[in-house]
CSV table of C-alpha atoms in Angstrom, one decimal:
chain,number,residue,atom,x,y,z
A,1,GLU,CA,-7.2,46.4,40.1
A,2,PRO,CA,-7.3,49.0,38.0
A,3,GLU,CA,-8.1,48.2,34.2
A,4,VAL,CA,-8.2,49.4,31.0
A,5,THR,CA,-11.9,48.9,29.5
A,6,GLN,CA,-12.7,48.9,25.8
A,7,THR,CA,-15.8,48.4,24.1
A,8,PRO,CA,-17.2,46.5,21.9
A,9,SER,CA,-14.9,43.5,22.4
A,10,HIS,CA,-16.1,43.1,18.6
A,11,GLN,CA,-17.7,45.1,16.1
A,12,VAL,CA,-18.7,44.2,11.9
A,13,THR,CA,-19.0,46.7,9.7
A,14,GLN,CA,-19.5,47.9,6.4
A,15,MET,CA,-16.8,48.7,4.2
A,16,GLY,CA,-16.9,52.8,4.0
A,17,GLN,CA,-19.1,53.3,7.4
A,18,GLU,CA,-17.6,55.3,9.8
A,19,VAL,CA,-16.8,53.1,13.5
A,20,ILE,CA,-16.0,54.8,16.7
A,21,LEU,CA,-14.1,52.3,19.2
A,22,ARG,CA,-14.3,53.5,23.0
A,23,CYS,CA,-11.7,53.0,25.7
A,24,VAL,CA,-12.0,53.8,29.4
A,25,PRO,CA,-8.5,54.1,30.4
A,26,ILE,CA,-6.8,53.8,34.3
A,27,SER,CA,-8.3,57.2,36.2
A,28,ASN,CA,-4.7,58.3,37.4
A,29,HIS,CA,-2.8,57.8,34.1
A,30,LEU,CA,-1.9,60.4,32.0
A,31,TYR,CA,-1.0,59.4,28.7
A,32,PHE,CA,-3.1,57.1,26.3
A,33,TYR,CA,-2.3,55.3,22.8
A,34,TRP,CA,-4.0,53.5,20.3
A,35,TYR,CA,-2.7,50.3,18.8
A,36,ARG,CA,-3.7,48.0,16.1
A,37,GLN,CA,-2.6,44.3,15.9
A,38,ILE,CA,-3.7,42.7,12.0
A,39,LEU,CA,-3.9,39.1,12.6
A,40,GLY,CA,-0.9,36.8,12.9
A,41,GLN,CA,1.6,40.1,12.8
A,42,LYS,CA,2.9,42.6,15.4
A,43,VAL,CA,1.3,45.0,18.2
A,44,GLU,CA,1.9,48.2,15.5
A,45,PHE,CA,1.6,51.6,17.1
A,46,LEU,CA,-1.4,54.4,15.2
A,47,VAL,CA,-1.3,56.9,18.2
A,48,SER,CA,-0.2,58.5,21.6
A,49,PHE,CA,-2.2,61.1,23.2
A,50,TYR,CA,-1.2,63.6,26.5
A,51,ASN,CA,-2.3,66.9,28.0
A,52,ASN,CA,-5.4,66.7,25.6
A,53,GLU,CA,-3.9,66.5,22.1
A,54,ILE,CA,-1.9,64.2,19.9
A,55,SER,CA,1.4,63.6,20.9
A,56,GLU,CA,3.0,61.3,18.3
A,57,LYS,CA,1.1,59.4,14.8
A,58,SER,CA,2.2,56.9,12.8
A,59,GLU,CA,2.1,56.3,9.2
A,60,ILE,CA,-0.9,54.3,9.8
A,61,PHE,CA,-3.0,57.2,11.4
A,62,ASP,CA,-4.3,59.2,8.1
A,63,ASP,CA,-7.0,61.6,7.9
A,64,GLN,CA,-9.0,58.7,8.2
A,65,PHE,CA,-8.7,58.4,11.5
A,66,SER,CA,-8.9,60.6,14.7
A,67,VAL,CA,-8.9,60.5,18.1
A,68,GLU,CA,-10.7,62.2,21.1
A,69,ARG,CA,-10.9,62.4,24.9
A,70,PRO,CA,-14.8,63.7,25.0
A,71,ASP,CA,-14.8,63.9,28.6
A,72,GLY,CA,-12.3,63.0,31.9
A,73,SER,CA,-12.6,59.3,31.4
A,74,ASN,CA,-13.5,58.3,27.9
A,75,PHE,CA,-10.5,57.8,25.0
A,76,THR,CA,-11.8,57.4,21.8
A,77,LEU,CA,-10.7,56.6,18.2
A,78,LYS,CA,-13.0,56.9,15.0
A,79,ILE,CA,-12.2,55.6,11.4
A,80,ARG,CA,-13.9,57.7,9.2
A,81,SER,CA,-14.4,55.8,5.8
A,82,THR,CA,-13.5,52.1,6.8
A,83,LYS,CA,-11.3,49.7,4.1
A,84,LEU,CA,-10.5,46.3,4.6
A,85,GLU,CA,-7.2,46.7,5.7
A,86,ASP,CA,-8.3,48.2,8.7
A,87,SER,CA,-9.4,44.7,9.7
A,88,ALA,CA,-7.7,44.3,13.1
A,89,MET,CA,-7.4,44.3,16.9
A,90,TYR,CA,-7.1,47.7,17.9
A,91,PHE,CA,-5.4,48.1,21.5
A,92,CYS,CA,-6.1,51.1,23.5
A,93,ALA,CA,-3.5,51.7,26.3
A,94,SER,CA,-2.4,54.0,29.1
A,95,SER,CA,0.7,54.8,31.0
A,96,VAL,CA,1.1,57.5,34.3
A,97,PRO,CA,4.5,58.8,32.8
A,98,ARG,CA,5.3,58.0,29.1
A,99,ASN,CA,8.6,56.2,30.0
A,100,THR,CA,6.7,53.3,32.2
A,101,GLU,CA,4.9,50.1,31.9
A,102,ALA,CA,1.5,50.9,29.5
A,103,PHE,CA,-1.4,49.0,30.6
A,104,PHE,CA,-3.7,47.6,27.8
A,105,GLY,CA,-7.2,47.0,27.2
A,106,GLN,CA,-8.1,43.4,26.3
A,107,GLY,CA,-9.2,45.1,22.6
A,108,THR,CA,-11.7,45.4,19.9
A,109,ARG,CA,-11.8,43.4,17.2
A,110,LEU,CA,-12.9,45.1,14.4
A,111,THR,CA,-14.0,43.6,11.1
A,112,VAL,CA,-14.5,44.9,7.9
A,113,VAL,CA,-16.6,43.4,5.3
B,1,SER,CA,16.2,50.9,8.4
B,2,GLN,CA,14.9,50.3,12.4
B,3,LYS,CA,14.4,47.2,13.3
B,4,ILE,CA,13.2,45.0,16.4
B,5,GLU,CA,13.4,41.4,16.3
B,6,GLN,CA,13.0,38.4,18.2
B,7,ASN,CA,13.0,34.9,17.2
B,8,SER,CA,10.0,34.3,14.8
B,9,GLU,CA,10.0,30.3,15.2
B,10,ALA,CA,8.3,29.1,18.3
B,11,LEU,CA,10.0,27.9,21.4
B,12,ASN,CA,9.4,24.7,22.6
B,13,ILE,CA,11.3,23.8,26.4
B,14,GLN,CA,10.4,21.1,28.7
B,15,GLU,CA,8.9,22.1,32.3
B,16,GLY,CA,11.0,22.8,34.7
B,17,LYS,CA,13.5,24.4,32.4
B,18,THR,CA,14.9,27.8,32.0
B,19,ALA,CA,13.5,29.9,28.1
B,20,THR,CA,15.6,32.1,27.3
B,21,LEU,CA,13.9,34.6,24.5
B,22,THR,CA,16.0,37.3,22.5
B,23,CYS,CA,15.3,40.5,21.2
B,24,ASN,CA,17.9,42.2,18.9
B,25,TYR,CA,17.1,46.2,17.7
B,26,THR,CA,18.5,47.9,14.8
B,27,ASN,CA,18.8,51.9,14.8
B,28,TYR,CA,17.1,53.0,17.4
B,29,SER,CA,18.8,54.4,20.6
B,30,PRO,CA,16.4,53.2,23.9
B,31,ALA,CA,15.9,55.0,27.0
B,32,TYR,CA,14.4,51.7,28.4
B,33,LEU,CA,13.4,48.4,27.4
B,34,GLN,CA,9.8,46.5,28.7
B,35,TRP,CA,8.7,43.1,28.0
B,36,TYR,CA,5.0,41.4,27.8
B,37,ARG,CA,3.0,38.4,27.6
B,38,GLN,CA,0.2,37.7,25.2
B,39,ASP,CA,-2.3,35.4,25.0
B,40,PRO,CA,-4.2,34.9,22.0
B,41,GLY,CA,-7.1,37.4,21.6
B,42,ARG,CA,-5.9,39.5,24.9
B,43,GLY,CA,-3.9,42.7,25.1
B,44,PRO,CA,-0.5,42.8,25.9
B,45,VAL,CA,0.6,42.5,30.0
B,46,PHE,CA,3.1,44.4,31.0
B,47,LEU,CA,6.0,42.0,32.3
B,48,LEU,CA,9.3,44.0,33.2
B,49,LEU,CA,10.7,47.1,32.5
B,50,ILE,CA,15.1,47.4,32.2
B,51,ARG,CA,16.4,51.0,31.9
B,52,GLU,CA,19.7,51.9,29.7
B,53,ASN,CA,21.7,51.9,32.5
B,54,GLU,CA,20.6,48.9,34.2
B,55,LYS,CA,22.2,45.6,33.1
B,56,GLU,CA,20.0,42.9,34.8
B,57,LYS,CA,16.2,43.3,36.2
B,58,ARG,CA,14.5,40.1,38.0
B,59,LYS,CA,10.9,39.7,39.2
B,60,GLU,CA,10.4,36.4,41.1
B,61,ARG,CA,11.0,33.6,38.3
B,62,LEU,CA,11.5,36.2,35.4
B,63,LYS,CA,15.3,38.0,34.8
B,64,VAL,CA,15.6,40.6,32.0
B,65,THR,CA,19.2,41.3,30.5
B,66,PHE,CA,19.8,44.9,28.6
B,67,ASP,CA,22.9,44.5,26.7
B,68,THR,CA,23.5,48.7,24.8
B,69,THR,CA,26.9,47.8,23.0
B,70,LEU,CA,25.0,44.6,21.8
B,71,LYS,CA,21.7,46.2,21.1
B,72,GLN,CA,20.3,43.1,22.9
B,73,SER,CA,17.9,41.9,24.9
B,74,LEU,CA,17.6,38.5,26.7
B,75,PHE,CA,14.8,37.6,28.5
B,76,HIS,CA,14.5,34.2,30.9
B,77,ILE,CA,11.9,32.2,32.6
B,78,THR,CA,13.2,30.0,35.1
B,79,ALA,CA,11.6,26.5,36.5
B,80,SER,CA,9.1,27.3,33.4
B,81,GLN,CA,5.8,26.1,33.6
B,82,PRO,CA,3.1,25.5,30.6
B,83,ALA,CA,0.6,28.6,32.1
B,84,ASP,CA,3.9,30.1,30.8
B,85,SER,CA,3.1,29.3,27.3
B,86,ALA,CA,2.3,32.5,25.5
B,87,THR,CA,3.7,34.8,22.9
B,88,TYR,CA,6.3,37.3,24.5
B,89,LEU,CA,6.8,40.7,23.4
B,90,CYS,CA,9.8,42.7,23.4
B,91,ALA,CA,8.9,47.0,23.4
B,92,LEU,CA,10.9,50.0,23.5
B,93,ASP,CA,11.1,53.7,23.3
B,94,ASN,CA,12.9,55.6,20.2
B,95,ARG,CA,14.3,58.2,22.9
B,96,GLY,CA,12.6,61.5,23.1
B,97,THR,CA,8.9,59.7,21.9
B,98,TYR,CA,5.9,59.1,23.0
B,99,LYS,CA,5.4,55.8,21.8
B,100,TYR,CA,6.0,51.9,22.4
B,101,ILE,CA,7.6,50.6,19.5
B,102,PHE,CA,6.7,46.5,19.5
B,103,GLY,CA,8.5,43.3,18.3
B,104,THR,CA,7.5,40.5,16.3
B,105,GLY,CA,6.9,38.7,19.2
B,106,THR,CA,8.3,35.2,20.4
B,107,ARG,CA,5.7,32.2,20.9
B,108,LEU,CA,6.9,29.8,23.8
B,109,LYS,CA,5.7,26.6,24.5
B,110,VAL,CA,6.0,24.8,28.2
B,111,LEU,CA,5.9,20.5,27.3
B,112,ALA,CA,4.7,19.3,30.9
């Protein structure tokens, strides 16, 4: 069964460092998303991406964040200068058209120390 | 303000009973609503989608209803099993947007 894969599963980084979270969406999907979930809290939307550009972003997705689809398969989230409050589980998701089910990866747990 | 509310307290039910979970929303106009299951430390897994012009959708032991007048969706698991224990999330679009907006989730525990 096709699945969204994310690497790494866990990343520990020093405050102020840059991190890149990687995702391989399902191959025939067209819409890509990043969400985050702070421990014990709800799943929060960060950004959606379609046709090689950002479709929508939340207020959380400030200038410290960027996304890229560097080739035909990877979709990355970069955090330029991490803060303690960026510690969370980050989920990548993809969907075929946007108004159908989203398939989520298993997440990357980011810990900023 | 916009809100999606689910029962914040955990729901404990006896095996074999029907679990009913509620999702209420305010100041959204969704074209569709979805339900996901999330296990601890894992990503959400899609269960069911219902569109605004549908009243009810079923899949095996799962049933979802959608009342756009009440701004509410109900999610039912019949003949519940301990393996159904998880957090259940509702998610909706906001018409014309490119995102799914999630509720806070309800933790369900099915007791053997």
